[in-house]
mmCIF file of C-alpha atoms in Angstrom:
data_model
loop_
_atom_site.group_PDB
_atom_site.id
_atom_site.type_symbol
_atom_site.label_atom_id
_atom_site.label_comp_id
_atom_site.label_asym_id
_atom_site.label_seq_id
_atom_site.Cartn_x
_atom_site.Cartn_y
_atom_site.Cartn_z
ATOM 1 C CA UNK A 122 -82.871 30.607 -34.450
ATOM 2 C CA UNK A 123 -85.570 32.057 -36.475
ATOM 3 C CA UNK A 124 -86.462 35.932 -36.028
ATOM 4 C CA UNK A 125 -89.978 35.854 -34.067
ATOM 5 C CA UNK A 126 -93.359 37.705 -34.966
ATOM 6 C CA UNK A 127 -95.441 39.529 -33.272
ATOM 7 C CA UNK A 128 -97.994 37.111 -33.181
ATOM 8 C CA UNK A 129 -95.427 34.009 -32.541
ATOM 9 C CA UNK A 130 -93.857 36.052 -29.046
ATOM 10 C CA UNK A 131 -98.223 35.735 -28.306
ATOM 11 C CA UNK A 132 -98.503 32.307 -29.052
ATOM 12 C CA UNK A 133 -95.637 31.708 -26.713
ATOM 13 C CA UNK A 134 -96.700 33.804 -24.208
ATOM 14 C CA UNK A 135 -99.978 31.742 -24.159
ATOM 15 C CA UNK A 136 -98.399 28.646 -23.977
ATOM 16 C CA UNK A 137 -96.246 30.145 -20.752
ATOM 17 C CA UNK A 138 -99.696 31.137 -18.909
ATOM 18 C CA UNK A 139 -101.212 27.723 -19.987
ATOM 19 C CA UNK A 140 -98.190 25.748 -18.173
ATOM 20 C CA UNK A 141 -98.508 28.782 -15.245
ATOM 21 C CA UNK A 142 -101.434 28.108 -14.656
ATOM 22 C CA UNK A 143 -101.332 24.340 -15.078
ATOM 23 C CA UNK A 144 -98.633 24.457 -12.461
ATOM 24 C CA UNK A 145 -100.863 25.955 -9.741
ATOM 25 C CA UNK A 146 -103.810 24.186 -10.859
ATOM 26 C CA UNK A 147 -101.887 20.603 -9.825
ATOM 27 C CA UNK A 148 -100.083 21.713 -6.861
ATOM 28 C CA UNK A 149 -103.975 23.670 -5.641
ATOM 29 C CA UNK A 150 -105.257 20.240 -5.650
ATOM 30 C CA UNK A 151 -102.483 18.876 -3.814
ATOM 31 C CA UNK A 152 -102.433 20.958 -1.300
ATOM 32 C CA UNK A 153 -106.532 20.847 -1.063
ATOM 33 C CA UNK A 154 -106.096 16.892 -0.031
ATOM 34 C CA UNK A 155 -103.564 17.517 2.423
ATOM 35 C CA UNK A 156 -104.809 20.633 3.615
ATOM 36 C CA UNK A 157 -106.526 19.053 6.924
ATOM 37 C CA UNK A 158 -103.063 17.842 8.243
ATOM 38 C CA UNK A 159 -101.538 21.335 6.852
ATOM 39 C CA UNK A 160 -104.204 23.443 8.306
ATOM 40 C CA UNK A 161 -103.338 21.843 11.857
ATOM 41 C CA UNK A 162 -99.450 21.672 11.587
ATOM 42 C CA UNK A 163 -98.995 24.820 10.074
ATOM 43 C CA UNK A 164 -101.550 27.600 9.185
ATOM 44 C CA UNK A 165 -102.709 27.437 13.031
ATOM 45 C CA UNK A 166 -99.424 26.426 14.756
ATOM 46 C CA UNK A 167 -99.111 30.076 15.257
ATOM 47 C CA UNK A 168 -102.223 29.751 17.549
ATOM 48 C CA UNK A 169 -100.728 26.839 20.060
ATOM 49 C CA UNK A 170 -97.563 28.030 22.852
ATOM 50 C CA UNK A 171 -95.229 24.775 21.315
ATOM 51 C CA UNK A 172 -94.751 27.095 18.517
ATOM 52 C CA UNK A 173 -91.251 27.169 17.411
ATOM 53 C CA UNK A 174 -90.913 31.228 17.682
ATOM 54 C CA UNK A 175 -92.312 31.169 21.415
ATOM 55 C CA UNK A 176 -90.339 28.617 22.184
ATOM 56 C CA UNK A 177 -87.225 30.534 21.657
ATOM 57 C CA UNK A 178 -88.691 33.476 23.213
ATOM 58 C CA UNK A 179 -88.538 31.681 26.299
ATOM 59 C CA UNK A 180 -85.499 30.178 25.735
ATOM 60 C CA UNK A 181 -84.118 33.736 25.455
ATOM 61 C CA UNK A 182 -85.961 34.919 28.996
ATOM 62 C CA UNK A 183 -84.135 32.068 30.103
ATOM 63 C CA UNK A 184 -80.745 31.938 29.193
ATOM 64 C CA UNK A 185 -80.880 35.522 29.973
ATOM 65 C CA UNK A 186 -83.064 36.011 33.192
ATOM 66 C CA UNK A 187 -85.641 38.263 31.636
ATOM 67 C CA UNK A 188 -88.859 37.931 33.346
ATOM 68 C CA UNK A 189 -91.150 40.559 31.042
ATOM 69 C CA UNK A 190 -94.079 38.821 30.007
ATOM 70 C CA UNK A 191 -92.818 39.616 26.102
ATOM 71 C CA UNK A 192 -90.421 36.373 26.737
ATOM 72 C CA UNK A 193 -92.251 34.483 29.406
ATOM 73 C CA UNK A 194 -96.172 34.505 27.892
ATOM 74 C CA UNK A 195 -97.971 31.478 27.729
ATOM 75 C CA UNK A 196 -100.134 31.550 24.925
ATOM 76 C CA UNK A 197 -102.903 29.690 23.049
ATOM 77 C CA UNK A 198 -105.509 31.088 20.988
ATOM 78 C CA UNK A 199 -108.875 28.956 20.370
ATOM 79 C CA UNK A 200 -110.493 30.323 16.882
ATOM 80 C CA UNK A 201 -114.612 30.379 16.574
ATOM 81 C CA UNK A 202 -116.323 29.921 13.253
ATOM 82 C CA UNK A 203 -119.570 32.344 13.062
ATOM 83 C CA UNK A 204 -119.836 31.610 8.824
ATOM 84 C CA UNK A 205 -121.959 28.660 7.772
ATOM 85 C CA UNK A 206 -119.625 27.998 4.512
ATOM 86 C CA UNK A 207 -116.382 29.900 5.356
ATOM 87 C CA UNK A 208 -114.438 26.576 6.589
ATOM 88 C CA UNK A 209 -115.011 24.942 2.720
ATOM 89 C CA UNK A 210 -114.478 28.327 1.003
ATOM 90 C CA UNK A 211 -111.325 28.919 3.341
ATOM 91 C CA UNK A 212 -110.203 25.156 2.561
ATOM 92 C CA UNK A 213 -109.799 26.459 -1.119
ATOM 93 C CA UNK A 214 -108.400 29.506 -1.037
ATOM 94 C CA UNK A 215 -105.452 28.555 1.550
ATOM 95 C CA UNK A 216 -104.647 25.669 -0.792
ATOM 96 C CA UNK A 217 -104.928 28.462 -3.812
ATOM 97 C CA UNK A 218 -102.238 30.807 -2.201
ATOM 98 C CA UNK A 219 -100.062 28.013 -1.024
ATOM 99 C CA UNK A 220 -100.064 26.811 -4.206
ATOM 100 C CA UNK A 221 -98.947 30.617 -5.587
ATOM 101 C CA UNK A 222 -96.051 30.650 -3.012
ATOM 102 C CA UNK A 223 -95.142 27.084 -3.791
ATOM 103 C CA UNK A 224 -94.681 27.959 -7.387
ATOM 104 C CA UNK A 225 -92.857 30.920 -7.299
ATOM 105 C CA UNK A 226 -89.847 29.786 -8.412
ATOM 106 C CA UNK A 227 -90.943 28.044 -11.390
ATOM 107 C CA UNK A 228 -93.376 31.149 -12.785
ATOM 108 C CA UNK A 229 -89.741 32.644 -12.047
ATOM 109 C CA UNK A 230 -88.273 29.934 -14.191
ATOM 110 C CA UNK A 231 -90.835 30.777 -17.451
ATOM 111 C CA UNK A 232 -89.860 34.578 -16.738
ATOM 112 C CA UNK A 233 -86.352 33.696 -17.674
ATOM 113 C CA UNK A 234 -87.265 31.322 -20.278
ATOM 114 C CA UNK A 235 -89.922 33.884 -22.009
ATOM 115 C CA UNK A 236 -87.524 36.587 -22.050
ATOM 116 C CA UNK A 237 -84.044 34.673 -22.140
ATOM 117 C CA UNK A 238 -84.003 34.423 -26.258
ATOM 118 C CA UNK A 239 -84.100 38.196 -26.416
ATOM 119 C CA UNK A 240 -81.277 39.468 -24.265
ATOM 120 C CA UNK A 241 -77.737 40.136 -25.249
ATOM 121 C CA UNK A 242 -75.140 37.566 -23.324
ATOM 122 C CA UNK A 243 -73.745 40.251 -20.786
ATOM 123 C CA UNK A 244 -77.772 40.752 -20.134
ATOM 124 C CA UNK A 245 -78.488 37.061 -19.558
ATOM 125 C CA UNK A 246 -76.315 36.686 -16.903
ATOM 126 C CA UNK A 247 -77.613 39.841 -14.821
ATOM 127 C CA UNK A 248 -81.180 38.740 -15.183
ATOM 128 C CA UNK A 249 -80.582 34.972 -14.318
ATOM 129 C CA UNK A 250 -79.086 36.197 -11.313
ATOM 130 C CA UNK A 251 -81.907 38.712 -10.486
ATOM 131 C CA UNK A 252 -84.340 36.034 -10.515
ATOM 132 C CA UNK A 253 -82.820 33.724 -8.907
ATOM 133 C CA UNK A 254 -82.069 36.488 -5.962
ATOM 134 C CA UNK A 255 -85.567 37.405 -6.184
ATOM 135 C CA UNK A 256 -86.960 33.759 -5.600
ATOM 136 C CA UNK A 257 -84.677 33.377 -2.273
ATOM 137 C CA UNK A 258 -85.595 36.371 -0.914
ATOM 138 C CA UNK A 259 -89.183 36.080 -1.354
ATOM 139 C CA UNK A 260 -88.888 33.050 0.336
ATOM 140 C CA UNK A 261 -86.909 34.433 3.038
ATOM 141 C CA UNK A 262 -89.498 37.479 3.406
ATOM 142 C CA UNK A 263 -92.223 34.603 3.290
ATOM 143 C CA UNK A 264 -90.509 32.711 6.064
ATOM 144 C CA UNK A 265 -90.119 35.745 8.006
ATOM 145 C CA UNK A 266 -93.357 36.928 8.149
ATOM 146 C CA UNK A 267 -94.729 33.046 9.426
ATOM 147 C CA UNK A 268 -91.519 32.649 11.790
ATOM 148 C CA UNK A 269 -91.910 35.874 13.379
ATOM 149 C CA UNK A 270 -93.843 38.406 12.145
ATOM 150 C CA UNK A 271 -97.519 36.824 12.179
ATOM 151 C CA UNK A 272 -96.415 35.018 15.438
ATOM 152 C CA UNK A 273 -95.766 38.830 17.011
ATOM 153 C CA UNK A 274 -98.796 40.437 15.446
ATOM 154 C CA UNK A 275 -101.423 37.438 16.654
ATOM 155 C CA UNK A 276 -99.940 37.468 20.238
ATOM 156 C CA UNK A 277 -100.308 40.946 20.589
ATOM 157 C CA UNK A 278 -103.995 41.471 18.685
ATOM 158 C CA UNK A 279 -105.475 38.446 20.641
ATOM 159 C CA UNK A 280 -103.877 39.316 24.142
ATOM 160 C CA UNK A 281 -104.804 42.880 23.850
ATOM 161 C CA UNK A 282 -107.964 44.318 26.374
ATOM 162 C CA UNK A 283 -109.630 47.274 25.472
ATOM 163 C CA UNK A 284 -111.932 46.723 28.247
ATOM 164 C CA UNK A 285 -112.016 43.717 31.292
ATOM 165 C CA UNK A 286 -115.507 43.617 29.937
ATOM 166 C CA UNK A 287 -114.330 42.835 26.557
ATOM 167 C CA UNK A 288 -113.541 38.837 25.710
ATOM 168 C CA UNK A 289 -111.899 38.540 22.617
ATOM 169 C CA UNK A 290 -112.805 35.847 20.508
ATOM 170 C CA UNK A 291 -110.812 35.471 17.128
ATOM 171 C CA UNK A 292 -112.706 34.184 14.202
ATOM 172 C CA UNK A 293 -111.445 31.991 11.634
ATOM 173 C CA UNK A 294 -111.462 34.482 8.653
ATOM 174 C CA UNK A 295 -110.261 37.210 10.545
ATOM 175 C CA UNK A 296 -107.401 34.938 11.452
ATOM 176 C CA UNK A 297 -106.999 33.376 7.902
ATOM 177 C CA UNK A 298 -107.126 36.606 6.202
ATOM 178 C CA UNK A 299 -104.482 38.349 7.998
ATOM 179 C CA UNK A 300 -102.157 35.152 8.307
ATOM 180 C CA UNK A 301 -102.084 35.676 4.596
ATOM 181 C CA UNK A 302 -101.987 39.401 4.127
ATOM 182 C CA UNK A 303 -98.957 39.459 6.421
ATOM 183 C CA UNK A 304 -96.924 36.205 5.334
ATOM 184 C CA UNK A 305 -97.748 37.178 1.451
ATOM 185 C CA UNK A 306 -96.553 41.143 2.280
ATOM 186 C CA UNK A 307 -93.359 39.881 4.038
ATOM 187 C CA UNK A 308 -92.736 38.333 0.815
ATOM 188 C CA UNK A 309 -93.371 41.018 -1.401
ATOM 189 C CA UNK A 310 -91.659 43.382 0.879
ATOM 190 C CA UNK A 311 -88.217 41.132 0.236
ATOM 191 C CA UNK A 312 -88.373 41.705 -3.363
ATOM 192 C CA UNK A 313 -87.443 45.337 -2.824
ATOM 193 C CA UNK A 314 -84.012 44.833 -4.109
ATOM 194 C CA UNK A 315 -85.006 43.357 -7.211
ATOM 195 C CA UNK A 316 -87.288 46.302 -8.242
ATOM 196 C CA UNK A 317 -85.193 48.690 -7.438
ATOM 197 C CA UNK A 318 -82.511 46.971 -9.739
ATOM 198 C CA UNK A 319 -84.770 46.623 -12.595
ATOM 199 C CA UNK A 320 -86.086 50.427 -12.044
ATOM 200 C CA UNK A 321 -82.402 51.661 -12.255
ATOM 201 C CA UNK A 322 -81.955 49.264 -15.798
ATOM 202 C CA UNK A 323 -84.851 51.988 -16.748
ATOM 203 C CA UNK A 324 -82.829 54.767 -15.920
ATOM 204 C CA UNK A 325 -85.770 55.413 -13.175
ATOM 205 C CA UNK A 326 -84.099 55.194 -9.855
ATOM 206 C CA UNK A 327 -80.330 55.669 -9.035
ATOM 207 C CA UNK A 328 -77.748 55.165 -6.257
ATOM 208 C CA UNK A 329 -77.646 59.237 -5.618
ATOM 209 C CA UNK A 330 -81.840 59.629 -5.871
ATOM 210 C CA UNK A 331 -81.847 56.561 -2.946
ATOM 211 C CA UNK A 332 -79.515 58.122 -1.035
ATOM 212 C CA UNK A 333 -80.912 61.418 -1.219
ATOM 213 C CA UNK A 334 -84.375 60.492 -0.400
ATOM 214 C CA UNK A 335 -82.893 57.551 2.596
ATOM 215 C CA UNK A 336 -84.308 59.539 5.648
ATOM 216 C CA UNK A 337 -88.038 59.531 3.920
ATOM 217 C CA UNK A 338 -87.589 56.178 3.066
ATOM 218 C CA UNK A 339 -87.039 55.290 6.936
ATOM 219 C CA UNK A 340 -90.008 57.790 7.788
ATOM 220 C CA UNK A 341 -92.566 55.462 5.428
ATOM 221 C CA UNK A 342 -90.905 52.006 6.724
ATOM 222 C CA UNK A 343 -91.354 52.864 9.991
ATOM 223 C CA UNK A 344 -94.967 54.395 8.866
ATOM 224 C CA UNK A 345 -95.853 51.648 7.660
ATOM 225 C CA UNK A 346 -95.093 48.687 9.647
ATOM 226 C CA UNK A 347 -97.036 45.449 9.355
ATOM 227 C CA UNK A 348 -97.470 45.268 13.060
ATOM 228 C CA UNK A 349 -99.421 47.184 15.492
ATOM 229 C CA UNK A 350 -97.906 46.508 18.606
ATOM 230 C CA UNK A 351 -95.320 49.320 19.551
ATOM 231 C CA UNK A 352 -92.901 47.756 21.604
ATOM 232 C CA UNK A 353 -89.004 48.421 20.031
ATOM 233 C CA UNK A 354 -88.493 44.617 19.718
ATOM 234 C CA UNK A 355 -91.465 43.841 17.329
ATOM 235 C CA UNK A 356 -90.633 46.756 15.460
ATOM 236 C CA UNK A 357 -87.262 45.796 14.895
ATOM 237 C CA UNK A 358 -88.432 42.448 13.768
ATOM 238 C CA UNK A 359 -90.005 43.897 10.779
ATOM 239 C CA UNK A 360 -88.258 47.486 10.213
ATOM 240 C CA UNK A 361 -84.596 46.267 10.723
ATOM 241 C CA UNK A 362 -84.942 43.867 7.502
ATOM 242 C CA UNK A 363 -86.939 46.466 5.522
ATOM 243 C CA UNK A 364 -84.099 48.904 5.804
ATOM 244 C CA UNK A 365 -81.378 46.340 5.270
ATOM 245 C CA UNK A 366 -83.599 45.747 2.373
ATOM 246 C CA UNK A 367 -83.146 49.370 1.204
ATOM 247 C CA UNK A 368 -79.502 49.724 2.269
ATOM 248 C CA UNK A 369 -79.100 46.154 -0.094
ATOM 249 C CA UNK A 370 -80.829 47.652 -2.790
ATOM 250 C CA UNK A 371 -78.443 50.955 -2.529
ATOM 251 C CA UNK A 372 -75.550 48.640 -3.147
ATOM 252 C CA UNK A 373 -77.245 46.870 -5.988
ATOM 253 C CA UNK A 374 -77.321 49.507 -8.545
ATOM 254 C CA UNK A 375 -75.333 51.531 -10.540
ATOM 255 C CA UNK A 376 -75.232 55.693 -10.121
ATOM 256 C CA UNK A 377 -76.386 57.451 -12.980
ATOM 257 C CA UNK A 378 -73.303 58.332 -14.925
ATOM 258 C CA UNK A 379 -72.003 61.907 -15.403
ATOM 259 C CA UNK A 380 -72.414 63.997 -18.507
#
């Protein structure tokens, strides 16, 4: 194969955003025509007590004889829209980031094509498997936070009183906007392992420096949790992974070698 310019690795890298971008463009519209039947049977099954994570909640209070409200709530959430044009502007953008989850894999895909041409066999191998880690485990963080962690957050923000005086009423873009931020950062948050690999191919982090600095690194996970309730079991939910995260990423690199 030819040796490539300057100007022909642009050209390419043009025609990679034109396809990107093409990519979400087609699957945006999709999911705008089905998004009333998605919006129902999954952005706001979160909001109705058939939901699969309550379900198992009380399954668990069950099997187990647990009577705490934590595992024998009944729950439903009605949302209010107080925003003439938020429904149509809301229709879009949920379709938009669906779309950008959807297509992770495949802007994943022209990643490894893009750079593929330029790496050493030895170095093919260790990126193709990166990437192909990183898509399952965004997808795994993505899953968590709509399985569990949204679920936990919404049931605790919408039951909680700050005065008997006080009714809550949830609106629809408070409710859209932090179904996203939390699903999206679950997501992000399981790609941890990934950039911390790539950081230690740039001599940047190492096994010794994560070690060293693994008690901080539990002071800013538990920090900075996603959710605001503080009972142990919600934390867990989201802390627990985040540190098996960290522990994985530990394992995933190499120490910095000895002079």
């Amino acid at each position: 194969m030819a040796e490539m310019t300057f100007w022909d690795h642009l050209d390419e890298l043009r025609r990679v955003l034109f396809r990107v971008i093409g990519v979400w463009f087609v699957l945006a519209v999709g999911y705008f025509i089905a998004m009333p039947y998605l919006f129902d049977s999954v952005v706001l099954a979160p909001c109705h007590n058939d939901f699969v994570f309550y379900d198992l909640l009380r399954y668990i209070g069950e099997k187990f004889d647990l009577t705490d409200d934590f595992f024998t709530q009944e729950f439903q959430v009605k949302l209010v829209n107080i925003n003439l044009a938020a429904p149509f502007f809301i229709h879009m953008s949920t379709a938009f980031w669906m779309s950008v989850v959807t297509a992770m894999p495949y802007i994943f895909f022209e990643i490894w094509r893009f750079i593929n041409p330029a790496l050493y066999p030895k170095e093919r191998r260790g990126v193709r498997k990166a990437l192909s880690i990183g898509t399952v485990m965004f997808f795994l963080g993505v899953l968590l936070g709509y399985f569990m962690v949204y679920p936990l957050t919404l049931r605790f923000l919408s039951t909680y009183q700050l005065s008997a005086e006080i009714e809550n009423v949830i609106s629809l873009n408070s409710y859209i906007d932090n179904f996203m931020m939390l699903v999206l950062c679950m997501g992000l948050a399981f790609e941890l392992p990934l950039v911390t690999w790539l950081l230690s191919l740039l001599g940047l982090v190492n096994k010794t420096f994560l070690r060293k600095y693994r008690r901080n690194a539990i002071v800013v996970i538990a920090a900075s949790i996603i959710t605001p309730t503080g009972d142990p079991f919600t934390l867990s939910v989201v802390a627990i992974p985040l540190y098996l995260l960290y522990e994985m990423s530990i394992l995933m690199i190499k120490d910095k070698k000895s002079d």
